Amino acid sequence: MTRFSDETSPVPAPAPSDETPTADTRARHEWADLAEQIRQHQFAYYVKDTPTVSDGEFDRLIGRLTHLEERYPELRTPDSPTQRVGGTFSTEFTPVDHRERMMSLDNVFDEAELDDWFDRVLRSVGAAPIHWLTELKIDGLAVNLLYENGRLTRALTRGDGRTGEDVTMNVRTIEGIPGRLTGTSEHPVPELVEVRGEVFFPVEAFAELNAGLVEAGKSPFANPRNAAAGSLRQKDPRVTASRPLRMLVHGIGARVGFDISRQSQAYTALAAWGLPTSPHARVLDDPREVRERIAYFGEHRHSVEHELDGIVVKVDEIAVQRSLGSTSRAPRWAIAYKYPPEEVTTTLLAIEVNVGRTGRVTPYGVMEPVKVAGSTVSMATLHNGFDVKRKGVLIGDTIVLRKAGDVIPEIVGPVVELREGHETEFVMPTHCPACGTELAFEKDGDKDIRCPNARSCPSQLRERVHGLASRGAFDIEALGWEAAVALADPESGRPAEADSWGTPRHKPVLDSESRLFSLTLDDLADVRVWRETPLTRKRIGPLRPERVPYFFTKATAKSPGKPRENTLRLFEELEKAKAQPLWR
């Protein structure tokens, strides 16, 4: 497609006249309109790769603009489309003031704090009727869109609330953000309006983006919010255009030719103008319904396409908002209820591997213990070697750890900015760490590497024995994970220096799960496992690895070891399991 540059002109310039006329108002308006149309068409072609006009129509527009500038030379400016190469677009992040300040929100973190806010609002407004507008709090990047006479003229980041960075060209690449508003008879386009919203990176697209970055040798993003911010703050808008950013709008700032009496009416108008709004905003009648809404999305945080870290509650009536006013940083008529964090940072101390019951070798991260989503976590799966590379994590990294409700903890990615240079890359083992057998892929295209020694690999056996004890199998409560390890793989915790101590290796009492139901007490009398035990009787200070009896108490000079209570219960449950019908 032909696009005008400094070197080419599709229409020959007209012959100059003896007199150079001065551009009148009509010519200036025509020039401004043509220049804006051409810039938009160039942007669509060069940046978004989606041409919006034919070659012939584009050449006609350029020809008319060239003719105007030849006739009225004062119209020819350095930033005119006739003076710039068509594909030259870059974002400079120039600081620009918002027309109306973008305020922050105060936060509450539990129902008691939320109820205190409700009480303050209700006491302040007295008998005035109040409705509550609830919105999902998107964990994204706040952006302010300025539309003048329906045309998108500027997009700014929040910045400090008074001044943001100009990211107009990058925002124009975001799918769903119209360059021009469309009005209706009920909702005509205002003369001027600032539209506030959140730019976010869809959760499903995040993993794919990071995988591509790592494959290209680039640093991955720690989370979807960082991905959104990093994608929007690109000097080359073509990079932004290549990423599936989205935006949902939720409010209005400065405005001329538009007024509302309730905050929720802004949602109706925004949607009527062609802007993307959230389908989850609701107007509720009382605080009880608000609490129910908060509880619902607390359990369904992952049913929406974007990261969600809370619920925003606003007084819907504009008159009441004005009477409540604002503090120096936040409105008194709105609050953000923040859910407990599902993402925290911690240090990745090591990456180790586990061999499962089918021989699958799974790497997992060992981390500094950290509390997330209500529980303390020190380990998280990394699925396979490809997953480790895709996430771009190194041993020693500060990492982002995510735990959503009852979901297994997941390592999201590294915080690359905090690397100090001592971090090391993880290398998948070539031989089984439990039995020494060479690892292999089961078939071409597999991502999981396996130990083929199903018969005698102690790691696979302990996993199968533990599986037999599960509720879905024989339901043997006394046969927990540690007991399965003691029976099938008692040397799994053996320290590397044990060989130099002359400590012999302990042979497992089970070499097959088929022997589980023929075990006797005598078989278990000498079963020992490795434990970290205190060096002193007061059980304080440093620990040392020691092999201790598992199923029996420790023998003394005065009495032999005796079966532990759990050991006796294990044999009772094994006997019961023998009588269980196999089809239960």
XYZ file of C-alpha atoms in Angstrom:
584
model
C 0.000 0.000 0.000
C 1.454 3.388 -0.993
C 2.097 5.666 1.954
C 3.512 9.172 1.545
C 7.025 9.977 2.780
C 9.487 12.839 2.406
C 10.781 11.377 -0.848
C 7.546 10.610 -2.708
C 4.386 12.491 -3.609
C 1.500 10.769 -5.382
C 0.083 14.038 -6.817
C 2.203 16.655 -8.624
C 2.190 20.069 -6.986
C 0.209 22.753 -8.831
C 2.074 25.548 -10.582
C 2.712 28.457 -8.237
C 0.743 31.652 -8.762
C 2.138 35.159 -8.709
C 0.400 35.882 -5.399
C 0.400 33.699 -2.295
C -3.061 33.942 -0.657
C -3.581 33.704 3.096
C -5.504 30.694 4.411
C -8.985 31.548 5.576
C -10.826 29.813 8.435
C -12.487 27.351 6.095
C -9.142 26.256 4.611
C -7.605 25.865 8.072
C -10.485 23.655 9.217
C -10.216 21.544 6.052
C -6.445 21.168 6.545
C -6.861 20.146 10.201
C -9.542 17.602 9.319
C -7.518 16.127 6.447
C -4.335 15.931 8.520
C -6.135 14.107 11.332
C -7.768 11.651 8.912
C -4.437 10.886 7.259
C -2.656 10.390 10.606
C -5.353 7.942 11.687
C -5.097 6.005 8.413
C -1.284 5.920 8.658
C -1.509 4.742 12.256
C -3.939 1.964 11.318
C -1.697 0.858 8.452
C 1.782 1.109 9.990
C 1.092 0.339 13.655
C -2.061 -1.756 13.857
C -1.512 -3.478 10.482
C -5.203 -2.977 9.673
C -5.636 -0.607 6.687
C -8.809 1.456 6.939
C -8.936 2.920 3.378
C -7.898 1.852 -0.092
C -4.673 3.037 -1.710
C -6.621 5.258 -4.057
C -8.602 6.967 -1.307
C -5.455 7.525 0.767
C -3.643 9.029 -2.224
C -6.611 11.337 -2.852
C -6.472 12.632 0.739
C -2.705 13.190 0.576
C -3.100 14.968 -2.766
C -5.711 17.343 -1.384
C -3.578 18.102 1.697
C -0.546 18.753 -0.511
C -2.596 21.106 -2.681
C -3.769 23.083 0.368
C -0.209 23.456 1.651
C 1.057 24.599 -1.738
C -1.704 27.176 -1.915
C -1.335 28.254 1.729
C 2.307 27.625 2.752
C 1.718 28.721 6.346
C -0.337 25.536 6.830
C 2.724 23.358 6.192
C 4.057 22.528 9.666
C 6.908 20.175 10.676
C 4.392 17.631 11.981
C 2.225 17.691 8.857
C 1.657 14.252 7.272
C 3.286 15.661 4.116
C 6.510 16.337 6.031
C 6.879 13.060 7.936
C 7.658 9.523 6.863
C 4.418 7.580 7.077
C 5.608 4.823 9.420
C 7.335 7.076 11.938
C 5.373 6.758 15.173
C 6.798 6.798 18.674
C 5.529 7.505 22.153
C 7.527 10.045 24.153
C 5.546 9.819 27.439
C 5.295 13.608 27.677
C 3.839 14.778 31.012
C 0.382 16.341 30.577
C -2.077 17.626 33.192
C -5.456 15.951 33.572
C -8.436 18.262 33.048
C -9.823 16.985 36.351
C -7.712 15.303 39.019
C -7.724 11.493 39.147
C -8.291 10.676 42.808
C -7.174 7.535 44.630
C -9.430 5.335 46.770
C -9.214 4.535 50.458
C -9.079 0.801 51.243
C -10.769 -1.479 53.764
C -9.716 -5.075 54.365
C -12.524 -6.704 56.352
C -16.251 -6.391 57.024
C -15.743 -4.445 60.255
C -13.837 -1.701 58.411
C -16.436 -1.730 55.635
C -19.268 -1.358 58.166
C -17.450 1.595 59.749
C -17.389 3.293 56.344
C -21.087 2.602 55.783
C -21.846 4.098 59.214
C -19.828 7.260 58.514
C -21.557 7.811 55.181
C -25.056 7.188 56.548
C -24.482 9.482 59.548
C -23.243 12.240 57.254
C -26.157 12.176 54.813
C -28.960 11.684 57.329
C -32.267 10.785 55.720
C -31.147 11.230 52.109
C -31.914 8.119 50.008
C -28.778 6.229 49.014
C -27.982 3.485 46.542
C -24.643 1.721 46.288
C -22.834 1.171 42.984
C -20.463 -1.811 43.099
C -17.687 -2.417 40.565
C -14.996 -5.053 40.227
C -11.610 -3.579 41.128
C -9.452 -4.470 38.148
C -5.790 -4.970 38.967
C -4.528 -3.056 35.962
C -3.215 0.337 34.908
C -5.421 3.428 35.358
C -5.794 5.466 32.158
C -7.656 8.695 31.364
C -9.097 9.141 27.844
C -9.933 12.650 26.594
C -12.602 12.928 23.895
C -13.240 16.317 22.274
C -16.295 16.570 20.023
C -16.343 12.776 20.051
C -12.744 12.342 18.878
C -10.063 10.696 21.021
C -7.435 13.425 21.327
C -5.366 12.242 24.289
C -4.780 9.288 26.600
C -2.841 9.705 29.842
C -1.671 7.391 32.594
C -2.774 8.292 36.127
C 0.674 9.534 37.163
C 0.374 11.423 40.446
C -3.319 12.099 39.846
C -2.723 15.631 38.589
C -0.245 14.925 35.792
C 0.062 11.763 33.724
C 2.154 10.534 30.807
C 0.876 10.838 27.258
C 0.316 7.329 25.855
C -2.215 8.301 23.186
C -0.683 6.421 20.275
C -0.318 3.252 22.300
C -3.888 3.390 23.611
C -5.166 3.785 20.051
C -3.884 0.248 19.391
C -6.051 -1.320 22.131
C -8.937 -3.302 20.741
C -12.313 -1.870 21.726
C -11.196 1.721 22.357
C -12.970 3.831 19.707
C -11.152 6.687 18.011
C -14.498 8.434 17.719
C -17.552 8.154 19.958
C -20.954 7.275 18.522
C -23.920 9.072 20.045
C -27.621 8.275 20.290
C -30.680 10.493 20.616
C -30.805 9.700 24.323
C -27.048 9.975 24.808
C -25.563 12.520 22.374
C -21.786 12.846 22.263
C -20.633 15.632 24.622
C -18.408 18.504 23.577
C -15.699 17.268 25.953
C -15.419 14.315 28.299
C -12.641 12.575 30.235
C -13.237 8.826 30.476
C -11.490 6.871 33.239
C -10.780 3.164 33.108
C -8.278 0.335 33.580
C -6.006 -1.186 30.965
C -5.305 -4.839 31.738
C -3.711 -7.955 30.317
C -6.164 -10.883 30.049
C -5.119 -13.670 32.412
C -5.314 -16.392 29.764
C -2.959 -14.494 27.450
C -0.377 -13.810 30.169
C 1.318 -17.241 30.193
C 1.544 -17.212 26.400
C 3.190 -13.768 26.429
C 5.805 -14.790 29.006
C 6.607 -17.992 27.129
C 7.252 -15.972 23.987
C 9.457 -13.486 25.836
C 11.579 -16.232 27.414
C 11.909 -18.028 24.077
C 13.143 -14.769 22.554
C 15.713 -14.390 25.338
C 13.863 -11.510 27.003
C 12.849 -11.065 30.633
C 9.330 -12.285 31.519
C 6.794 -10.197 33.425
C 6.099 -11.049 37.062
C 2.296 -10.780 36.774
C -0.473 -9.613 34.406
C -0.525 -6.092 35.870
C 3.169 -5.616 35.147
C 2.570 -7.023 31.674
C -0.151 -4.427 31.066
C 2.025 -1.564 32.303
C 5.068 -2.758 30.371
C 3.071 -3.278 27.184
C 1.439 0.151 27.367
C 4.706 1.969 28.119
C 6.439 1.035 24.862
C 8.076 3.758 22.776
C 7.146 1.845 19.633
C 3.338 1.542 19.481
C 3.717 -1.461 17.189
C 4.925 -3.453 20.206
C 1.819 -2.410 22.140
C -0.342 -3.319 19.153
C 1.151 -6.831 19.109
C -0.111 -7.557 22.631
C -3.742 -8.336 23.505
C -4.351 -5.450 25.907
C -7.919 -4.655 26.888
C -9.559 -1.741 28.658
C -12.768 -1.385 30.649
C -14.031 2.111 31.462
C -15.858 2.929 34.679
C -16.048 6.661 35.261
C -16.054 10.208 33.986
C -13.827 13.165 34.875
C -14.104 16.619 33.354
C -17.065 17.070 31.026
C -18.769 19.747 28.949
C -22.243 19.199 27.528
C -23.032 16.176 29.664
C -24.482 15.816 33.140
C -25.768 12.983 35.309
C -27.606 12.697 38.601
C -26.367 9.178 39.428
C -22.994 7.538 38.961
C -24.571 4.484 37.339
C -25.920 6.682 34.539
C -22.321 7.162 33.429
C -22.128 3.434 32.675
C -25.191 3.669 30.451
C -23.792 6.669 28.577
C -20.307 5.170 28.181
C -21.757 1.998 26.666
C -24.029 4.039 24.374
C -20.991 5.946 23.079
C -19.311 2.671 22.106
C -16.877 2.327 25.009
C -16.226 -1.062 26.706
C -17.780 -1.336 30.184
C -17.797 -4.177 32.701
C -20.888 -6.404 32.770
C -20.403 -6.874 36.525
C -21.292 -3.381 37.807
C -24.423 -3.427 39.987
C -26.541 -0.858 41.839
C -27.627 -2.272 45.214
C -30.117 -1.021 47.770
C -28.465 -1.711 51.112
C -25.138 -2.647 52.755
C -26.248 -6.263 53.239
C -26.463 -6.754 49.457
C -23.042 -5.137 49.085
C -21.536 -7.603 51.559
C -23.134 -10.499 49.661
C -21.666 -9.184 46.403
C -18.220 -8.935 47.971
C -18.485 -12.482 49.329
C -19.608 -13.838 45.945
C -16.638 -12.463 44.025
C -14.326 -13.433 46.861
C -15.172 -17.026 45.885
C -15.316 -16.373 42.118
C -12.294 -14.141 41.617
C -11.094 -16.297 38.747
C -14.329 -16.384 36.786
C -13.535 -13.081 35.046
C -10.985 -12.367 32.329
C -8.819 -9.981 34.340
C -6.978 -9.927 37.652
C -9.356 -8.876 40.435
C -8.165 -7.610 43.812
C -11.328 -6.196 45.344
C -14.716 -4.535 44.987
C -15.197 -0.773 44.668
C -18.289 0.602 46.418
C -19.575 4.078 45.486
C -22.495 6.203 46.590
C -24.579 6.315 43.404
C -26.291 9.691 43.901
C -24.120 12.563 42.590
C -25.720 15.124 44.936
C -24.793 12.973 47.931
C -21.258 12.565 46.556
C -20.895 16.341 46.449
C -22.136 16.735 50.011
C -19.677 14.106 51.268
C -16.740 15.662 49.420
C -13.171 14.359 49.443
C -10.020 14.287 51.509
C -6.751 15.491 50.006
C -6.320 12.182 48.155
C -9.588 10.236 47.999
C -13.364 10.763 47.827
C -15.351 10.091 50.996
C -18.189 8.663 48.895
C -16.230 5.637 47.619
C -14.206 2.813 49.151
C -12.241 -0.181 47.862
C -12.762 -3.476 49.676
C -9.488 -5.357 49.136
C -9.407 -9.159 49.124
C -6.533 -10.972 50.865
C -3.509 -10.985 48.548
C -3.113 -14.067 46.389
C 0.317 -13.009 45.212
C 3.421 -12.456 47.325
C 7.149 -12.376 46.704
C 9.682 -14.750 48.231
C 13.093 -16.238 47.443
C 13.486 -19.377 45.337
C 16.088 -21.293 47.349
C 16.319 -24.377 45.146
C 14.618 -26.399 42.440
C 14.376 -30.106 43.191
C 12.592 -32.965 41.444
C 10.077 -35.571 42.510
C 9.453 -38.912 40.793
C 5.754 -39.781 40.752
C 3.965 -43.121 40.767
C 3.992 -43.327 36.954
C 7.665 -42.319 36.729
C 6.957 -38.715 35.762
C 9.789 -36.458 36.953
C 8.404 -33.134 38.217
C 10.557 -30.182 39.277
C 9.332 -28.113 42.221
C 10.509 -24.916 43.834
C 11.762 -24.777 47.416
C 11.183 -21.268 48.787
C 11.586 -19.155 51.864
C 8.312 -19.890 53.711
C 5.761 -17.141 53.064
C 2.099 -16.605 53.966
C -0.259 -16.286 51.011
C -4.056 -16.600 50.810
C -4.224 -17.588 54.469
C -1.626 -20.378 54.545
C 2.158 -20.685 54.796
C 3.791 -22.043 51.645
C 7.362 -23.266 51.158
C 7.080 -25.438 48.019
C 5.346 -25.104 44.655
C 5.285 -27.284 41.557
C 6.991 -26.257 38.326
C 5.356 -29.076 36.298
C 8.255 -29.883 33.921
C 11.519 -28.577 32.525
C 9.719 -26.706 29.760
C 7.634 -24.886 32.380
C 10.772 -23.792 34.237
C 12.181 -22.305 31.034
C 8.850 -20.763 30.050
C 8.569 -18.955 33.376
C 12.194 -17.820 33.174
C 12.980 -18.469 36.853
C 16.506 -18.930 38.187
C 17.590 -20.451 41.498
C 18.106 -17.529 43.875
C 15.502 -15.323 42.187
C 12.972 -13.242 44.030
C 9.792 -14.761 42.623
C 6.085 -13.991 42.560
C 4.098 -16.776 44.219
C 0.378 -17.122 43.657
C -2.124 -19.183 45.621
C -5.772 -18.783 44.716
C -8.037 -20.237 47.386
C -7.609 -23.993 47.479
C -5.589 -24.072 44.276
C -2.066 -25.531 44.470
C 0.553 -22.754 44.929
C 2.040 -21.601 41.630
C 5.272 -19.801 40.839
C 4.212 -17.042 38.436
C 7.632 -15.726 37.464
C 10.751 -13.854 38.589
C 11.129 -10.239 39.642
C 13.940 -9.645 37.175
C 14.722 -6.147 38.472
C 15.904 -7.626 41.804
C 18.497 -10.002 40.330
C 21.985 -9.546 41.763
C 23.991 -11.765 39.407
C 24.442 -14.823 41.639
C 21.308 -16.606 40.380
C 21.797 -19.929 38.583
C 19.882 -21.802 35.913
C 18.140 -25.078 36.747
C 19.141 -28.131 34.720
C 16.842 -31.157 34.571
C 18.598 -34.380 35.676
C 19.449 -36.999 33.070
C 19.145 -39.932 35.516
C 16.526 -40.775 38.129
C 17.563 -39.280 41.493
C 15.982 -42.251 43.284
C 17.246 -45.288 41.359
C 19.820 -43.950 38.873
C 17.979 -45.161 35.757
C 18.435 -42.977 32.664
C 15.414 -40.719 32.150
C 13.600 -40.551 28.826
C 10.531 -39.129 27.110
C 7.802 -41.716 26.650
C 7.071 -40.557 23.095
C 8.006 -37.781 20.686
C 6.518 -34.436 21.602
C 6.236 -35.193 25.334
C 7.085 -32.410 27.769
C 7.262 -34.770 30.748
C 10.422 -36.822 31.201
C 10.041 -40.180 32.985
C 11.912 -42.872 34.858
C 11.180 -46.145 32.999
C 12.132 -48.303 36.017
C 8.553 -48.902 37.174
C 9.400 -52.198 38.889
C 12.072 -51.180 41.383
C 12.286 -47.378 41.528
C 11.707 -46.564 45.235
C 10.206 -43.146 44.489
C 7.555 -44.616 42.213
C 6.820 -47.364 44.740
C 6.302 -44.971 47.677
C 3.905 -42.901 45.550
C 1.912 -46.004 44.591
C 1.796 -47.240 48.201
C 0.548 -43.840 49.324
C -2.050 -43.948 46.559
C -3.349 -47.300 47.809
C -4.079 -45.699 51.179
C -6.205 -42.878 49.725
C -9.965 -42.659 50.211
C -10.523 -43.527 46.592
C -8.648 -46.814 47.101
C -8.444 -48.743 50.409
C -8.916 -45.737 52.723
C -6.108 -46.592 55.179
C -5.781 -43.484 57.364
C -2.768 -44.743 59.306
C -0.787 -45.114 56.076
C 0.139 -41.486 55.461
C 2.896 -40.053 53.312
C 5.665 -40.515 55.888
C 4.648 -44.119 56.506
C 4.707 -44.838 52.770
C 8.224 -43.360 52.565
C 9.360 -45.444 55.552
C 8.073 -48.625 53.919
C 9.251 -48.081 50.345
C 12.008 -45.446 50.337
C 13.524 -44.993 53.817
C 16.766 -43.526 52.440
C 15.027 -40.628 50.636
C 16.191 -38.105 53.236
C 19.720 -39.479 53.506
C 22.308 -36.667 53.745
C 25.179 -36.678 51.254
C 27.783 -37.002 54.018
C 26.214 -40.188 55.471
C 28.430 -42.412 53.305
C 31.548 -40.853 54.823
C 30.188 -41.676 58.279
C 30.110 -45.361 57.318
C 26.320 -45.513 57.772
C 25.004 -48.490 55.768
C 22.002 -48.010 53.498
C 18.680 -49.308 54.781
C 16.869 -51.801 52.542
C 13.128 -51.049 52.225
C 10.715 -53.627 53.621
C 8.527 -53.256 50.523
C 9.886 -53.940 47.062
C 6.368 -54.140 45.604
C 2.969 -52.804 46.682
C 1.665 -56.384 46.510
C 3.524 -57.132 49.777
C 1.659 -54.415 51.712
C -1.057 -56.765 52.980
C 1.390 -59.479 54.079
C 3.464 -57.236 56.378
C 4.066 -58.318 59.979
C 5.106 -56.384 63.079
C 8.511 -58.056 62.934
C 9.011 -56.621 59.429
C 8.663 -53.089 60.809
C 10.712 -53.424 63.991
C 13.925 -52.110 62.468
C 12.533 -49.612 59.919
C 14.327 -46.311 60.301
C 14.032 -42.935 58.556
C 16.219 -39.848 58.437
C 15.215 -36.913 60.666
C 16.750 -33.598 61.722
C 17.173 -33.876 65.503
C 18.468 -31.348 68.097
C 21.998 -31.724 69.396
C 20.950 -30.938 72.988
C 18.374 -32.408 75.352
C 16.670 -29.015 75.617
C 15.888 -29.386 71.899
C 17.234 -25.957 71.031
C 20.133 -24.866 68.869
C 21.504 -26.560 65.731
C 20.072 -29.757 64.237
C 21.815 -32.844 62.916
C 20.598 -35.596 60.572
C 19.952 -38.865 62.373
C 18.337 -42.182 61.463
C 15.523 -42.951 63.913
C 12.944 -45.767 64.295
C 9.643 -44.973 62.611
C 7.141 -47.703 63.457
C 8.598 -48.646 66.890
C 9.757 -46.592 69.861
C 13.481 -46.241 70.431
C 14.979 -49.157 72.391
C 16.838 -48.428 75.634
C 19.150 -50.447 77.863
C 16.184 -51.290 80.076
C 13.452 -51.992 77.501
C 13.176 -52.989 73.856
C 11.352 -50.830 71.351
C 7.550 -51.182 71.228
C 5.090 -50.699 68.349
C 3.753 -47.156 68.243
C 0.013 -46.583 68.549
C -0.238 -45.575 64.894
C 1.580 -48.784 63.880
C -1.008 -50.946 65.656
C -3.777 -48.929 64.007
C -2.115 -49.475 60.629
C -2.394 -53.264 60.993
C -6.032 -52.983 62.118
C -6.875 -50.952 59.029
C -4.941 -53.300 56.754
C -7.078 -56.173 58.045
C -10.261 -54.170 57.429
C -9.093 -53.275 53.934
C -8.697 -56.949 53.056
C -12.438 -57.385 53.555
C -13.462 -54.323 51.519
C -15.397 -55.134 48.311
C -13.355 -54.036 45.310
C -16.347 -52.338 43.651
C -17.194 -50.043 46.601
